[in-house]
Coordinates of C-alpha atoms and ligand atoms in Angstrom, one line a residue:
M147 CA 16.8 96.2 215.8
S148 CA 17.9 93.9 212.6
N149 CA 15.7 96.1 210.5
V150 CA 17.4 99.4 211.7
I151 CA 20.7 97.6 211.0
D152 CA 19.3 96.5 207.4
D153 CA 17.7 99.6 206.3
F154 CA 21.6 101.5 207.5
H155 CA 23.3 99.2 205.4
K156 CA 21.0 99.6 202.4
L157 CA 21.3 103.4 202.7
Y158 CA 25.1 102.9 203.1
Y159 CA 25.6 100.6 200.1
N160 CA 23.4 102.3 197.7
N161 CA 24.8 105.6 197.9
R162 CA 27.7 103.5 196.6
T163 CA 30.4 105.2 199.4
W164 CA 31.9 102.0 199.0
K165 CA 33.1 103.0 195.8
N166 CA 34.3 106.5 197.5
T167 CA 36.7 104.9 200.0
Y168 CA 40.3 105.3 199.9
W169 CA 43.3 103.7 201.9
L170 CA 46.3 106.2 201.5
G171 CA 44.6 107.8 198.3
I172 CA 44.0 104.3 197.0
P173 CA 40.3 103.2 196.4
T174 CA 39.3 100.5 198.5
Q175 CA 36.0 98.8 197.9
K176 CA 35.5 98.0 201.5
C177 CA 33.1 99.1 204.5
P178 CA 35.7 101.2 207.2
L179 CA 33.6 98.5 210.0
D180 CA 35.0 95.5 208.1
L181 CA 38.7 96.9 207.6
W182 CA 38.7 97.4 211.4
I183 CA 37.9 93.9 211.8
Y184 CA 40.7 92.8 209.7
Q185 CA 43.2 95.2 211.8
E186 CA 42.0 93.0 214.8
I187 CA 42.5 89.7 213.1
I188 CA 46.1 90.7 211.7
T189 CA 46.9 92.0 214.9
K190 CA 45.9 88.5 217.0
L191 CA 47.2 86.0 214.3
K192 CA 50.1 88.0 212.9
P193 CA 50.1 86.0 210.0
D194 CA 53.1 85.4 207.8
L195 CA 51.1 85.8 204.3
I196 CA 47.7 87.0 203.6
I197 CA 46.4 86.1 200.2
E198 CA 43.8 88.0 198.7
T199 CA 42.2 87.2 195.6
G200 CA 40.4 90.4 193.9
T201 CA 43.3 93.1 193.7
A202 CA 41.3 96.0 192.0
N203 CA 43.3 99.0 192.5
G204 CA 45.3 97.4 195.1
G205 CA 43.7 99.7 198.3
S206 CA 42.7 96.7 200.4
A207 CA 46.2 95.3 199.6
L208 CA 47.8 98.3 200.7
Y209 CA 45.5 98.2 203.6
L210 CA 46.8 95.0 204.6
A211 CA 50.1 95.9 204.1
S212 CA 50.0 98.8 206.1
I213 CA 48.7 97.1 209.0
C214 CA 51.4 94.3 208.5
D215 CA 54.0 97.3 208.5
L216 CA 52.5 98.3 212.1
I217 CA 52.9 94.8 213.4
G218 CA 56.1 94.4 212.0
K219 CA 55.3 91.3 210.2
G220 CA 53.3 89.6 207.1
K221 CA 53.3 89.7 203.5
V222 CA 50.4 90.3 201.3
L223 CA 50.0 88.1 197.8
T224 CA 47.2 89.5 195.8
I225 CA 45.8 87.7 192.6
D226 CA 43.3 89.5 189.9
V227 CA 42.5 88.6 186.2
S228 CA 43.5 92.3 184.9
A229 CA 46.2 94.4 186.2
K230 CA 44.7 98.3 186.8
K231 CA 47.4 101.1 186.1
N232 CA 49.1 102.6 189.2
R233 CA 48.7 99.6 192.0
P234 CA 50.7 100.8 195.1
K235 CA 54.2 99.4 195.0
H236 CA 55.1 98.1 198.8
R237 CA 57.9 96.0 199.9
R238 CA 55.1 93.9 201.5
I239 CA 53.0 93.4 198.6
N240 CA 53.6 90.8 195.5
Y241 CA 50.9 90.7 192.5
L242 CA 49.8 88.0 190.6
L243 CA 48.0 88.1 187.5
G244 CA 45.7 85.5 186.4
S245 CA 42.4 83.7 187.6
S246 CA 42.4 82.9 191.4
T247 CA 41.2 79.2 190.6
S248 CA 43.7 78.7 187.8
N249 CA 46.1 76.0 188.0
K250 CA 48.9 78.2 187.0
I251 CA 48.1 80.5 189.7
L252 CA 47.5 78.1 192.3
E253 CA 50.8 76.1 191.8
E254 CA 52.4 80.1 192.1
V255 CA 50.7 80.6 195.1
K256 CA 51.2 77.0 196.7
R257 CA 55.0 77.7 195.9
R258 CA 55.5 80.9 198.0
I259 CA 53.9 79.0 201.2
R260 CA 56.5 77.6 203.7
K261 CA 55.0 74.6 205.7
E262 CA 54.8 76.4 209.1
D263 CA 53.3 79.8 207.7
V264 CA 49.9 81.4 209.1
I265 CA 47.9 82.0 206.4
L266 CA 45.1 84.2 206.4
V267 CA 43.0 84.0 203.1
I268 CA 40.6 86.4 201.8
L269 CA 38.2 85.9 198.9
D270 CA 37.0 89.0 197.0
S271 CA 37.2 88.6 193.0
D272 CA 34.2 87.2 191.1
H273 CA 31.3 86.9 193.3
R274 CA 29.2 84.5 191.3
F275 CA 28.3 81.3 193.5
D276 CA 30.2 78.8 191.0
H277 CA 33.6 80.8 191.3
V278 CA 33.4 81.4 195.1
L279 CA 32.6 77.9 195.7
E280 CA 35.5 76.6 193.6
E281 CA 37.8 79.3 195.5
L282 CA 36.6 78.0 198.9
N283 CA 37.2 74.5 198.0
V284 CA 40.7 75.1 196.5
Y285 CA 41.9 77.9 198.8
S286 CA 40.3 76.3 202.3
G287 CA 43.5 73.8 202.2
L288 CA 45.8 76.6 202.4
V289 CA 44.5 78.3 205.6
S290 CA 46.2 77.5 208.8
K291 CA 44.4 76.2 211.7
G292 CA 42.9 79.1 213.9
S293 CA 43.2 81.4 211.3
Y294 CA 40.4 82.7 208.9
L295 CA 39.1 82.2 205.2
I296 CA 37.0 85.6 205.0
V297 CA 34.5 85.6 202.1
E298 CA 33.8 89.0 201.3
D299 CA 30.5 90.6 200.0
T300 CA 28.0 87.8 201.3
N301 CA 25.8 90.7 201.6
I302 CA 24.6 90.8 198.0
N303 CA 21.7 88.7 196.6
G304 CA 19.4 90.2 199.0
H305 CA 21.6 89.9 202.7
P306 CA 20.2 92.6 202.4
V307 CA 21.6 94.5 199.4
Q308 CA 21.4 93.9 195.7
P309 CA 18.4 91.4 195.7
N310 CA 18.5 90.3 192.3
W311 CA 21.9 89.4 192.0
G312 CA 21.5 85.7 191.9
Q313 CA 23.3 82.9 194.1
G314 CA 26.9 84.5 195.3
P315 CA 29.0 84.5 198.0
M316 CA 26.5 83.7 200.9
E317 CA 25.0 80.5 198.9
A318 CA 28.7 79.8 198.3
V319 CA 29.6 79.6 201.9
T320 CA 26.3 77.7 202.7
E321 CA 26.8 75.1 200.4
F322 CA 30.7 74.7 201.5
L323 CA 29.8 74.6 205.2
K324 CA 27.6 71.6 204.1
R325 CA 30.5 69.6 203.1
N326 CA 33.4 70.9 205.6
D327 CA 33.2 71.1 209.6
D328 CA 36.8 72.2 209.7
F329 CA 35.3 76.1 209.3
M330 CA 32.7 77.9 211.5
I331 CA 31.4 81.1 211.2
D332 CA 32.6 83.4 213.5
E333 CA 29.7 85.8 214.4
D334 CA 31.6 87.7 216.9
R335 CA 33.3 89.3 213.8
E336 CA 30.2 90.8 213.3
K337 CA 30.2 92.8 216.4
F338 CA 29.9 96.3 214.6
L339 CA 26.6 95.3 213.2
L340 CA 27.0 96.6 209.8
T341 CA 29.4 94.2 207.9
F342 CA 29.5 93.8 204.1
N343 CA 30.5 90.1 205.2
P344 CA 27.6 88.6 207.2
K345 CA 28.3 84.9 207.9
G346 CA 31.4 85.3 205.5
C347 CA 34.1 85.3 208.6
L348 CA 35.0 81.7 208.5
R349 CA 37.7 80.4 211.1
K350 CA 39.1 77.3 210.8
V351 CA 38.6 75.0 213.9
K352 CA 40.5 71.7 212.9
Ligands
SAM6 C1 35.5 93.8 194.3 S1 36.8 93.8 192.9 C2 38.0 93.6 194.2 C3 38.2 94.7 195.3 C4 39.6 94.6 196.1 N1 39.6 93.8 196.7 C5 39.5 96.1 197.2 O1 38.9 96.1 198.2 O2 39.5 97.1 196.8 C6 36.9 92.2 192.4 C7 38.2 92.1 191.6 O3 38.3 90.7 191.3 C8 39.0 90.8 189.8 N2 38.4 89.0 189.3 C9 37.2 89.1 188.8 N3 37.4 87.5 188.2 C10 38.6 86.9 188.7 C11 39.1 85.9 188.8 N4 38.6 84.9 188.3 N5 40.3 85.7 189.4 C12 41.0 86.9 190.2 N6 40.4 88.1 190.1 C13 39.1 88.4 189.3 C14 38.3 91.8 189.1 O4 39.2 92.2 188.0 C15 38.0 92.9 190.3 O5 39.4 93.8 190.0

């Protein structure tokens, strides 16, 4: 069974469909099954703020904002080191320019959070181990209890794609969880079997 899933995962990923996927016309580097999981999480949690690191073209931010529109609640704060042209304008989306782990950005993010806010965080920027681990360390404190810290692209470095990537998001999650029992991997969020984020959906339990 897992061979079937991994084989399909490799087939799907390696033909780079994720580079040819759009939300309302905007490139969105996601597996649609993962977007459906986001929809379920957002509908359940009704977050006040969704923080996304790694904007790229803004397709995932627009998707998140569209779901917020449908439930009538929430804003999206998305961060990237570079600002691509023609990113979507949407009343629920705010863009920040800078590195997700820089003091300047972190101060700005914290400034926009109110104490009572329900916060969901999605890490989808630089997928190298050190950067993801640093993001996990700094953004985990912002996630509300019961909400999620989602680490994108834990599938690389052979889990099961891109076997030569080197240590990346999956290894950063493993390292983070060794020192942090506030979060647990929610494998129920892998129910569609194909996910780009295996073991990457971390629920804050305390
Ligand atoms: C995988 S893409 C994001 C894809 C987007 N979330 C989507 O689903 O369409 C990664 C993005 O992270 C950005 N990035 C790389 N290093 C970064 C950093 N240190 N801080 C913030 N963004 C970074 C890149 O410029 C790139 O646009």
